Short mmCIF file of C-alpha atoms in Angstrom, two decimals:
data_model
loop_
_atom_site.label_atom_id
_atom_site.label_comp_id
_atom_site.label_asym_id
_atom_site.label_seq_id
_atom_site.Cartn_x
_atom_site.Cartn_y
_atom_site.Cartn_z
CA UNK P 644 33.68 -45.21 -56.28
CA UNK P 645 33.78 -41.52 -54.69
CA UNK P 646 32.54 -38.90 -56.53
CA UNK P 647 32.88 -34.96 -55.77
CA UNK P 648 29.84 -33.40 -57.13
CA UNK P 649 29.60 -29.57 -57.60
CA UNK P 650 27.15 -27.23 -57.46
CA UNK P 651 26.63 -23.92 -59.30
CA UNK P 652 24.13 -20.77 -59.12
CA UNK P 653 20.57 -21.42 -58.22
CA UNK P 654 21.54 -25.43 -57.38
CA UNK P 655 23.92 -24.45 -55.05
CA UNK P 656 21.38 -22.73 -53.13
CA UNK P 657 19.54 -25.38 -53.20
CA UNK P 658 21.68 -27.31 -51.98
CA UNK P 659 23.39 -25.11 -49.70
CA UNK P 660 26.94 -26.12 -50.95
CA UNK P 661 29.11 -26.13 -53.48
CA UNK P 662 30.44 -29.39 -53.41
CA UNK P 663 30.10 -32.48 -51.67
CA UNK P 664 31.38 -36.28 -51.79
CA UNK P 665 28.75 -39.39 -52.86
CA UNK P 666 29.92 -43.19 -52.74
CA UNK P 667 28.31 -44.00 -56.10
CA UNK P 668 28.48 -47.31 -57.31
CA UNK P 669 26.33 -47.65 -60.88
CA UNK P 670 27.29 -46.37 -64.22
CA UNK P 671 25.51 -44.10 -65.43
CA UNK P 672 24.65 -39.85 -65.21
CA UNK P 673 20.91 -40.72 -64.35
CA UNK P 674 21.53 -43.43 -61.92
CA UNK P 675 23.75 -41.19 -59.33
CA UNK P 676 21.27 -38.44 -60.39
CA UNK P 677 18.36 -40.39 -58.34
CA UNK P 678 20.81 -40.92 -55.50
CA UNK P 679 21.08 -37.07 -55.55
CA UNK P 680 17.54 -36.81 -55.71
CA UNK P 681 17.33 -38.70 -52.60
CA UNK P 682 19.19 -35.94 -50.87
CA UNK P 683 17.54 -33.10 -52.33
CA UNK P 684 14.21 -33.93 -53.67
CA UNK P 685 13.91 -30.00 -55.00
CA UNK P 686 16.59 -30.80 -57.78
CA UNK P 687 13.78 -32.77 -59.31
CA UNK P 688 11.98 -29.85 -60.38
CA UNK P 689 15.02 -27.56 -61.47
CA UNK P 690 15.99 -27.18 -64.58
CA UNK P 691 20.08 -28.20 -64.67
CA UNK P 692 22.32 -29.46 -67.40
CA UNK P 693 25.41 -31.98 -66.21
CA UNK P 694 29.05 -31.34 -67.13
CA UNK P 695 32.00 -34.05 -66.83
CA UNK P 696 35.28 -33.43 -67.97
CA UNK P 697 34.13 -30.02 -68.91
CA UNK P 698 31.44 -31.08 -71.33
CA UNK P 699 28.06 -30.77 -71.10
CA UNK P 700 26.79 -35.00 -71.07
CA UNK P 701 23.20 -36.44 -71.65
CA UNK P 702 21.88 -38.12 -68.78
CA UNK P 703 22.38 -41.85 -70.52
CA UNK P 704 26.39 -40.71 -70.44
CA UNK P 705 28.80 -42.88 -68.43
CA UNK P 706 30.37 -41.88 -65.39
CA UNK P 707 34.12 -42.03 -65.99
CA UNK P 708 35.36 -39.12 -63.80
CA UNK P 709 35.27 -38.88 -60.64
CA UNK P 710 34.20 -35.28 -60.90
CA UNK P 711 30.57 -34.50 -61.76
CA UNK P 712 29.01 -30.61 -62.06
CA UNK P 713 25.53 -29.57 -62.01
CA UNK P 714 25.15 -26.34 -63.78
CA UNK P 715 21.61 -23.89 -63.67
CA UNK P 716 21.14 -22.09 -66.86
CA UNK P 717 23.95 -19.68 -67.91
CA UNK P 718 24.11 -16.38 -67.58
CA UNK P 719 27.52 -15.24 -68.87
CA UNK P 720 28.14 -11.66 -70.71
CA UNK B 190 48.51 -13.23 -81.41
CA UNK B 191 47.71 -16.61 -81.83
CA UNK B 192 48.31 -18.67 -78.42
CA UNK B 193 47.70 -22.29 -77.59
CA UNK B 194 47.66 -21.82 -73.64
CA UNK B 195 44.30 -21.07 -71.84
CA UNK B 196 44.45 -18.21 -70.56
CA UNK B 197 42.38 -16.83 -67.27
CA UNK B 198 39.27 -14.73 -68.90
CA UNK B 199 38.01 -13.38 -65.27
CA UNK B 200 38.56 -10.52 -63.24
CA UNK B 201 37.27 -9.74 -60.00
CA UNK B 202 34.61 -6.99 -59.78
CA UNK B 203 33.63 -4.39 -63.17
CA UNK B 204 35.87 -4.32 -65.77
CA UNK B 205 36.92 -0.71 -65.72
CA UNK B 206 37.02 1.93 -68.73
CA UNK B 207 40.63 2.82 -68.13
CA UNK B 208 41.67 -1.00 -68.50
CA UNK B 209 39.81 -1.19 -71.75
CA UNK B 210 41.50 2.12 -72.65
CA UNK B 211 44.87 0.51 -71.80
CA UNK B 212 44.08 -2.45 -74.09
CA UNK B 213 43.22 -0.34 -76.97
CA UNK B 214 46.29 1.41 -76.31
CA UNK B 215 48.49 -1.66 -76.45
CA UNK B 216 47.37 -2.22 -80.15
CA UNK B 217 48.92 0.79 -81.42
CA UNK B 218 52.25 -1.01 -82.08
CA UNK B 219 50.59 -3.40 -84.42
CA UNK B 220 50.36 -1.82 -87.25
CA UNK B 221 48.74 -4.31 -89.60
CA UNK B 222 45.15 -4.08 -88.14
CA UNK B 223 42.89 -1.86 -89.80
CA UNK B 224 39.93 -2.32 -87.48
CA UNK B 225 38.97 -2.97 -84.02
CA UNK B 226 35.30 -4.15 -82.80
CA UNK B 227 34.80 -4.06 -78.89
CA UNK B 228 31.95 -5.66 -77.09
CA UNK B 229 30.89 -4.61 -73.95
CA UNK B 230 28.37 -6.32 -71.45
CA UNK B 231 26.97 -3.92 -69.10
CA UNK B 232 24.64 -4.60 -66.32
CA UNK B 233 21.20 -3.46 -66.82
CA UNK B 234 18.92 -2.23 -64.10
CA UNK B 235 15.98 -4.00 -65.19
CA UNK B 236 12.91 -3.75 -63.33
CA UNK B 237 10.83 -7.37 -62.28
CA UNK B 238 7.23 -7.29 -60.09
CA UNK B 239 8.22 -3.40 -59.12
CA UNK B 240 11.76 -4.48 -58.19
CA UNK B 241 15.01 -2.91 -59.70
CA UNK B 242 18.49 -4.63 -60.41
CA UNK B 243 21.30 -3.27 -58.47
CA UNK B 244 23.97 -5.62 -59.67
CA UNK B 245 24.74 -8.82 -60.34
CA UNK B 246 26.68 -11.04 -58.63
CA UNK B 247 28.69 -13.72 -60.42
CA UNK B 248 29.82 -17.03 -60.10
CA UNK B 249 31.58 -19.58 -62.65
CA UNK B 250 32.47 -23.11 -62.73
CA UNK B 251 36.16 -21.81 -63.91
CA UNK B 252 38.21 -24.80 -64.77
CA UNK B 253 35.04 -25.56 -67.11
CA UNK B 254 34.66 -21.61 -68.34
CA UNK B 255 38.32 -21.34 -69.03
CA UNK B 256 38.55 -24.21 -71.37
CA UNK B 257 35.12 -23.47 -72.94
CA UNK B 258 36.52 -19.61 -73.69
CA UNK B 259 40.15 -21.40 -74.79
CA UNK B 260 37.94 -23.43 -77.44
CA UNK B 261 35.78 -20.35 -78.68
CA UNK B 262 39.54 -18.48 -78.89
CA UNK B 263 40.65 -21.29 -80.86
CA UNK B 264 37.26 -21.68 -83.20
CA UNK B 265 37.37 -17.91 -83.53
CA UNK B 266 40.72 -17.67 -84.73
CA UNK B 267 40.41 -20.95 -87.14
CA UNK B 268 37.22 -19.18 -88.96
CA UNK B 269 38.23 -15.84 -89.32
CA UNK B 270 41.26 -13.55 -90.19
CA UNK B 271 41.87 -11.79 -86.98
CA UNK B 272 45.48 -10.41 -85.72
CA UNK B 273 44.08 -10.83 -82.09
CA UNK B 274 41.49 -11.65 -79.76
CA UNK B 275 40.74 -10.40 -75.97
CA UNK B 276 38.36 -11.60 -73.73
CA UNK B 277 37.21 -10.81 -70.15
CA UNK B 278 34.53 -11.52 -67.79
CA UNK B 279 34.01 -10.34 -63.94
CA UNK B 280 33.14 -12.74 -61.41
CA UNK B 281 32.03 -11.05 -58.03
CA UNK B 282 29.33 -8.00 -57.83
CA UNK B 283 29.45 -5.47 -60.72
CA UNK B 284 26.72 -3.02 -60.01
CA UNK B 285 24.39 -1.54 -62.62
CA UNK B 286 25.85 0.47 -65.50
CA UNK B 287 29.22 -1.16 -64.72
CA UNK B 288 31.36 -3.19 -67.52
CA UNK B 289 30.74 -7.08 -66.86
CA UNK B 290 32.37 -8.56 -70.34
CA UNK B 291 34.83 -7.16 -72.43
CA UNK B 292 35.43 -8.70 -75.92
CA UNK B 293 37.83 -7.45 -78.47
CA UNK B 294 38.98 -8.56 -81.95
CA UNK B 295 41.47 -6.99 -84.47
CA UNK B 296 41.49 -7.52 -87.60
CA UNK B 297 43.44 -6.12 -91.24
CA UNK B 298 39.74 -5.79 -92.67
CA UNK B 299 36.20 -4.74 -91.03
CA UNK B 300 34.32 -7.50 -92.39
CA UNK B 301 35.94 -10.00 -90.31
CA UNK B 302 35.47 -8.30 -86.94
CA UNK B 303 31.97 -7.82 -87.36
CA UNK B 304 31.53 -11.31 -88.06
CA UNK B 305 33.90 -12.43 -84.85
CA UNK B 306 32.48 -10.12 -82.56
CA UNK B 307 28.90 -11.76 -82.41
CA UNK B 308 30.25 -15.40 -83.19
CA UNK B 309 32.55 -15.00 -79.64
CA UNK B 310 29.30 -12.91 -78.30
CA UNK B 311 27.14 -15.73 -79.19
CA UNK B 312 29.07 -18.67 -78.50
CA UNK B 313 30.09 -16.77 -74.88
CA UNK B 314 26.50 -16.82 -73.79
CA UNK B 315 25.58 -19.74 -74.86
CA UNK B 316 28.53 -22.01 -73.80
CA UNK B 317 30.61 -20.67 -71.01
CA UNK B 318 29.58 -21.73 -67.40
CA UNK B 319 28.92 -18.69 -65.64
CA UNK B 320 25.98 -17.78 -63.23
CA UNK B 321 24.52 -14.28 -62.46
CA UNK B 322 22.78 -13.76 -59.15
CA UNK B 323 19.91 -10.59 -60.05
CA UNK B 324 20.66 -8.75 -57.00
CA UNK B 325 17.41 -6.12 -55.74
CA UNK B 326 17.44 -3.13 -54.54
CA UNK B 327 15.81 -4.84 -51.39
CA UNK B 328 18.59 -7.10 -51.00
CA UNK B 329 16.15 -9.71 -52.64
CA UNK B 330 17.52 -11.81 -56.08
CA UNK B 331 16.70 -14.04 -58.54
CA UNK B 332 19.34 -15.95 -60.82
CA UNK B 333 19.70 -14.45 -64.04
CA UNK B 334 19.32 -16.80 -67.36
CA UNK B 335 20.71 -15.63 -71.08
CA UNK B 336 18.09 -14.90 -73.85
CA UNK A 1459 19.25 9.40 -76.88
CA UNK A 1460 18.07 10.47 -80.32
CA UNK A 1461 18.75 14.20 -80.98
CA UNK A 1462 17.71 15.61 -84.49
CA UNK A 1463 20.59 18.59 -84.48
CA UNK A 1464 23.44 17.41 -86.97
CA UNK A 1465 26.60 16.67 -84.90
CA UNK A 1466 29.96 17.85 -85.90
CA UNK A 1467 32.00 13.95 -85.79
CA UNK A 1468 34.91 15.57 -86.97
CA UNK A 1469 38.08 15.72 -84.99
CA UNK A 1470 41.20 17.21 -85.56
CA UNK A 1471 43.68 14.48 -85.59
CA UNK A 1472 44.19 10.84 -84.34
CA UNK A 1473 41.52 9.62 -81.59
CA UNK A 1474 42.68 9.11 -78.28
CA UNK A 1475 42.11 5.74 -76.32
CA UNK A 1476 41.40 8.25 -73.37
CA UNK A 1477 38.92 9.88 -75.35
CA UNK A 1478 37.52 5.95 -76.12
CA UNK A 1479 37.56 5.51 -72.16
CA UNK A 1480 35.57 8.70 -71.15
CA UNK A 1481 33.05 7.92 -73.85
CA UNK A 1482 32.74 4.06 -72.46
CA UNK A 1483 32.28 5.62 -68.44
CA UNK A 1484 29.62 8.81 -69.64
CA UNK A 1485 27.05 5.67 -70.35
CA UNK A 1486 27.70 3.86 -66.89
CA UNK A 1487 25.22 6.18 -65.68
CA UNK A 1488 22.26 4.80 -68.52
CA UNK A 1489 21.27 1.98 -66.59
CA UNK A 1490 18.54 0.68 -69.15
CA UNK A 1491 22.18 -0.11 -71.55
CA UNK A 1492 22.61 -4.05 -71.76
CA UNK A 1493 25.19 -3.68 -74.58
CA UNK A 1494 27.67 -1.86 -76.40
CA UNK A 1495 29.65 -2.38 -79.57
CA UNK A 1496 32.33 -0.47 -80.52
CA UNK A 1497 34.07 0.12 -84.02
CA UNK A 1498 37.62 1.36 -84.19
CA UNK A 1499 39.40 1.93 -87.80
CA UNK A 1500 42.52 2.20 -87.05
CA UNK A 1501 45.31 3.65 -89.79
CA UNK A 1502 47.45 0.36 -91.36
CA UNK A 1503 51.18 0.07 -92.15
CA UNK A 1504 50.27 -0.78 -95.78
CA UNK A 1505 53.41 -1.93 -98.12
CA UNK A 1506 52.70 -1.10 -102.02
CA UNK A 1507 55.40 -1.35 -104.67
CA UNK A 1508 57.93 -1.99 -101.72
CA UNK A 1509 56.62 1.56 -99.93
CA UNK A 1510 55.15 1.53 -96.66
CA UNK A 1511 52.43 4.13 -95.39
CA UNK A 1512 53.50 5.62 -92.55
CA UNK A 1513 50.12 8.14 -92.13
CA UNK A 1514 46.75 9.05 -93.55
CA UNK A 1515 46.20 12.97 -94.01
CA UNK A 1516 42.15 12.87 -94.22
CA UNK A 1517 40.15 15.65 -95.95
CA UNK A 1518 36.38 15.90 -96.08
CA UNK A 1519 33.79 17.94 -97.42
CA UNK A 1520 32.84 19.32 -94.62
CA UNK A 1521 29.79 20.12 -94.86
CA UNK A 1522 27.93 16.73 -97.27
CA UNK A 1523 29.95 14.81 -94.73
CA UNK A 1524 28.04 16.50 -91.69
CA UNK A 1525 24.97 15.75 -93.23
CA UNK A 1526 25.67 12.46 -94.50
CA UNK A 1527 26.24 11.66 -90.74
CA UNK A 1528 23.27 12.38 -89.68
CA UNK A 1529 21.28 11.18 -92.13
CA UNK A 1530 22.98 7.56 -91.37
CA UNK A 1531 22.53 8.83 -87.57
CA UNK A 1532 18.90 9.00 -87.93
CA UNK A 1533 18.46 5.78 -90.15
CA UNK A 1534 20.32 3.63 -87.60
CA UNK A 1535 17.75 5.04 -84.87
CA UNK A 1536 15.08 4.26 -86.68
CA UNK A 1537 15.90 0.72 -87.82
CA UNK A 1538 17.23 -0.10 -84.56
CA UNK A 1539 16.64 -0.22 -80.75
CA UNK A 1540 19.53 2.00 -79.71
CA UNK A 1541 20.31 3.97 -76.79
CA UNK A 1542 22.87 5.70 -77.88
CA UNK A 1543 24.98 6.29 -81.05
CA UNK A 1544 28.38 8.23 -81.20
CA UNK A 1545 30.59 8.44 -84.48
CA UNK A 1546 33.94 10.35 -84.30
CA UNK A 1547 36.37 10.57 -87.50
CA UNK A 1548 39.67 12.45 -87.47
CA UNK A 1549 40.59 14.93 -90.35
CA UNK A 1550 44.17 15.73 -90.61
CA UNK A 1551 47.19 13.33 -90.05
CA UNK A 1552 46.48 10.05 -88.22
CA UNK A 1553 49.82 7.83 -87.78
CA UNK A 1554 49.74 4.48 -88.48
CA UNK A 1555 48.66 2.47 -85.33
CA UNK A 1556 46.55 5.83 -84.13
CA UNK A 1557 42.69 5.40 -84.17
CA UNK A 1558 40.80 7.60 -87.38
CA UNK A 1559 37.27 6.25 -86.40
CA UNK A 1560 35.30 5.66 -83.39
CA UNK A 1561 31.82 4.27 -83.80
CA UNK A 1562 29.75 3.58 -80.83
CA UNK A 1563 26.66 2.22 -80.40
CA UNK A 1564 24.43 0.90 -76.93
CA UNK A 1565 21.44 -0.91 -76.42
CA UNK A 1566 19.34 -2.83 -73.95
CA UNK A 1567 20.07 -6.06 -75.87
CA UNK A 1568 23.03 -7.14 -78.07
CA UNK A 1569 21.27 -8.65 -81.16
CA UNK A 1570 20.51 -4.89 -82.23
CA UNK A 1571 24.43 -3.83 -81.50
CA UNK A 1572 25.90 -6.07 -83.98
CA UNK A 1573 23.20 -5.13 -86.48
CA UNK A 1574 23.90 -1.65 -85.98
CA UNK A 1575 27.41 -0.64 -85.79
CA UNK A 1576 28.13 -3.13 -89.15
CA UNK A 1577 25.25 -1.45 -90.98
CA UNK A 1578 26.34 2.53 -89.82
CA UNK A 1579 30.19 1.64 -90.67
CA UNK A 1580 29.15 0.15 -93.90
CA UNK A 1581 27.22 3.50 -94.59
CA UNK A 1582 30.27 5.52 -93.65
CA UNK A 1583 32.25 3.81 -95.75
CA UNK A 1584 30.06 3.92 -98.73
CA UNK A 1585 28.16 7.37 -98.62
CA UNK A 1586 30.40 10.24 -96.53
CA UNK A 1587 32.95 12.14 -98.61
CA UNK A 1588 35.74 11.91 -96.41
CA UNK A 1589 39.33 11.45 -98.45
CA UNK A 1590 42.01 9.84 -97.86
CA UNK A 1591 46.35 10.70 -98.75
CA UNK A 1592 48.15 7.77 -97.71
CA UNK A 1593 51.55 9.10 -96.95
CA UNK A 1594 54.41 7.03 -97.65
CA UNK A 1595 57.87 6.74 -95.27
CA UNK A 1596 60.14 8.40 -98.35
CA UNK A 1597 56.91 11.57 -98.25
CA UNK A 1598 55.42 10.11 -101.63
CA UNK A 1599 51.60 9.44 -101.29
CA UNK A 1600 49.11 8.07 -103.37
CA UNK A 1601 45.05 8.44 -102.44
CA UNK A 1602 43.24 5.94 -100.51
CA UNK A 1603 39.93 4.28 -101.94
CA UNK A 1604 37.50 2.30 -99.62
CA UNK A 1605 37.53 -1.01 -100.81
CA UNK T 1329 24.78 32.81 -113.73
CA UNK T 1330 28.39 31.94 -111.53
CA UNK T 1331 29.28 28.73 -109.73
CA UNK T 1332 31.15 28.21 -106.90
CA UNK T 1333 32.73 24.77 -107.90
CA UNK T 1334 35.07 22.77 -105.01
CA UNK T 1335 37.52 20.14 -105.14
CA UNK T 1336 38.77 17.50 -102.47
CA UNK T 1337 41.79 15.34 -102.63
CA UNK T 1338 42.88 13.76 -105.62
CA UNK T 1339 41.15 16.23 -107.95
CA UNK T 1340 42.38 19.45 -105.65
CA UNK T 1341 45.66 17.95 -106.61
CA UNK T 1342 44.92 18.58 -110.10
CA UNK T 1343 43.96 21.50 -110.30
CA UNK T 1344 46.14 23.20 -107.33
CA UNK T 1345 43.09 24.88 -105.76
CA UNK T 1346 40.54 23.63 -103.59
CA UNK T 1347 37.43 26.01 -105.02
CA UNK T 1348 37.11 28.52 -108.16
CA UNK T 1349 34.70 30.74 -109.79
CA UNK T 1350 33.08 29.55 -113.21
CA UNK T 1351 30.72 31.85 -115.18
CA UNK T 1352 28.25 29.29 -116.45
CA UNK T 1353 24.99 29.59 -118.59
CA UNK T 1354 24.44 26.24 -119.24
CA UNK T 1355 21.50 23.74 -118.05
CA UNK T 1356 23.26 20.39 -117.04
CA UNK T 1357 26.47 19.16 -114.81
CA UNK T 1358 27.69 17.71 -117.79
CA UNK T 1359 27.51 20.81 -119.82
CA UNK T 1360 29.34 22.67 -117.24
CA UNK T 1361 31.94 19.48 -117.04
CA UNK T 1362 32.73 20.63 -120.50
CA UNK T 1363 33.83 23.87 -119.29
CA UNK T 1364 36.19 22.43 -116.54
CA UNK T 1365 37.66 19.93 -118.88
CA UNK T 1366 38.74 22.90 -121.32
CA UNK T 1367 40.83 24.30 -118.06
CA UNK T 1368 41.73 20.88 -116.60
CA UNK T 1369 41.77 18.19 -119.17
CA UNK T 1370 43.65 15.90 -116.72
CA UNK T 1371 40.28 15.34 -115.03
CA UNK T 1372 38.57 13.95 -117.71
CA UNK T 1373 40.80 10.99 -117.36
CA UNK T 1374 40.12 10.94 -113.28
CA UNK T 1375 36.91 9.24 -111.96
CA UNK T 1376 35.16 11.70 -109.89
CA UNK T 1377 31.55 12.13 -108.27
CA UNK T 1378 29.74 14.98 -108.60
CA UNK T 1379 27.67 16.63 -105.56
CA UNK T 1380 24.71 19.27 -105.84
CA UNK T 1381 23.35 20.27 -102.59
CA UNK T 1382 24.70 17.29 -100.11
CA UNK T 1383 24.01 14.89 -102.85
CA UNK T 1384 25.85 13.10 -105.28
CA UNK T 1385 24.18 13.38 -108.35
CA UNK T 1386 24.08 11.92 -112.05
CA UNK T 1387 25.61 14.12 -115.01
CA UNK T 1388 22.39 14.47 -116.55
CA UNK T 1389 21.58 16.61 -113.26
CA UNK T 1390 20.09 20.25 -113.70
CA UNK T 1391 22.23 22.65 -111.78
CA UNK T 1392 19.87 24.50 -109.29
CA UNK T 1393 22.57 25.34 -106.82
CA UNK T 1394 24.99 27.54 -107.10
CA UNK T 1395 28.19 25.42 -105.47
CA UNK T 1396 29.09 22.14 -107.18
CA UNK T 1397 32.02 19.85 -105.81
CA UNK T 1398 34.18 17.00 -107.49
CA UNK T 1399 34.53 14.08 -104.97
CA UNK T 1400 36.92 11.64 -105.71
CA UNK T 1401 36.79 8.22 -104.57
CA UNK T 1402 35.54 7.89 -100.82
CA UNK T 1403 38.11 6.64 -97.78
CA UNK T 1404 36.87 7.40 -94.37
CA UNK T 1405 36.82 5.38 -91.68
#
């Protein structure tokens, strides 16, 4: 399946992006997670926390949108 | 003023002291609350490795933030006995000693808005997707993360 | 800014939002603030045997009240890391919906704002002699007591 | 020696005035009570406080001051 994935903040810079498109084709959070990490091995050593359907998920979560964010720590207020 | 529809939290740029003004204003027409408590978030010019904040620049994931404020709205109301509830954060650069959240709860009785007040505070910082780019004075940043 | 002269808080009548406002934009220029908290009382359309108050009249002794103040003024300094601390109450007529207190209260982080402005209200309430004539719509009254 | 005694709110309503004169040769507030009860006997129905010096104090106070004031029941804010 296609998934959009966004990123936020200090990922985004990483990334130089905000969003892009991945064919992903496994289940779960951590799975597509490596194929990011494949792209851009710095996300490995950034601290980020995943949100689908506007929730924060744990990395053993399954994929069941076809919208993914990765958020750096928050900073609101 | 209890409403079930998300409504937009962010503004573009500092919040200004005449739109807070206006907001207290508005409340004078209901004429059961018997206290107010206003929050305000202002940008500090904080001082890292010899380097000074000028602003900070900020950035949400919205259609996340929005929801995430709608259920702290909702939680907020459900725990405590308040007649209303405001709340409003920039997005974009507010410079130091400018407004960058506005929060503001209404209540009959002071004990309940001192209780809402940090519980919306609180949950704000904790929950709500929004990034803050530490903007120096040498054009130089670092991205901000809540204590 | 800690100051050891008592202030006069007093004001004649109800508070102004525009007074609220150019209170809020004098501390855009204190760059270490992170946070404020504000504390409105604001005077309540109260219904008691079937009579509803249409105004407060407040009184105060003057003079215990003053120093009452500051003692609270100095106690809030000294328990917590403030900034700044304001605190405004009207004497005379305040309609209902008008503003009759304005606390205020800025630091560099917002755990100490919610500590302070409950604790310097609670003091208000409990230790200033400040008096209350709830005025009724037919021009009865009957005297207010802090609950 | 003469006190300057003041009243605020409810008990200024009582006794129409806001301050009087009492001649007073007494030690305690509560001795000196006596001799506003005689005049206003309404007030010893009324719960008051009684300040000395910026301070509200107990009945079995010593009057070193020369003003006194009856506070009724407090309601700013």
């Amino acid at each position: 399946m296609q998934l959009t994935i966004k990123y936020f903040g200090l990922i985004a810079e990483i990334t130089k992006r905000n969003k892009e498109q991945f064919e992903f084709s496994g289940t779960l959070i951590n799975e597509f997670l490596e194929t990011v990490y494949l792209k851009y091995p710095k996300l490995k050593e950034t601290h980020f926390q995943v949100a689908q359907n506007n929730e924060i998920v744990s990395k053993e979560t399954i994929i069941t949108q076809t919208e993914i964010a990765l958020l750096p720590p928050f900073a609101g207020g | 003023m209890k409403d079930k529809k998300p409504k937009n939290v962010f503004k573009e740029g500092a919040i200004s002291s005449e739109f807070i003004a206006t907001s207290i204003e508005k409340h004078q027409s209901k004429t059961s609350i018997g206290a107010h408590n206003i929050f305000l978030g202002q940008v500090r010019a904080d001082t890292i490795d010899n380097k000074t904040v000028s602003a900070i620049e900020y950035t949400a994931y919205e259609e996340m933030a929005i929801a995430k404020f709608h259920e702290i709205r909702e939680a907020a109301f459900n725990k405590f006995d308040l007649n209303c509830m405001h709340i409003y954060h920039s997005l974009g650069k507010v410079n130091v000693g400018e407004i960058c959240m506005f929060v503001f709860v209404s209540s009959p009785r002071r004990k309940e808005v001192f209780k809402a007040i940090e519980y919306i505070v609180e949950e704000i910082k904790a929950n709500v997707p929004v990034f803050g780019k530490e903007i120096f004075e040498d054009e130089t940043h670092q991205w901000k993360v809540n204590s």
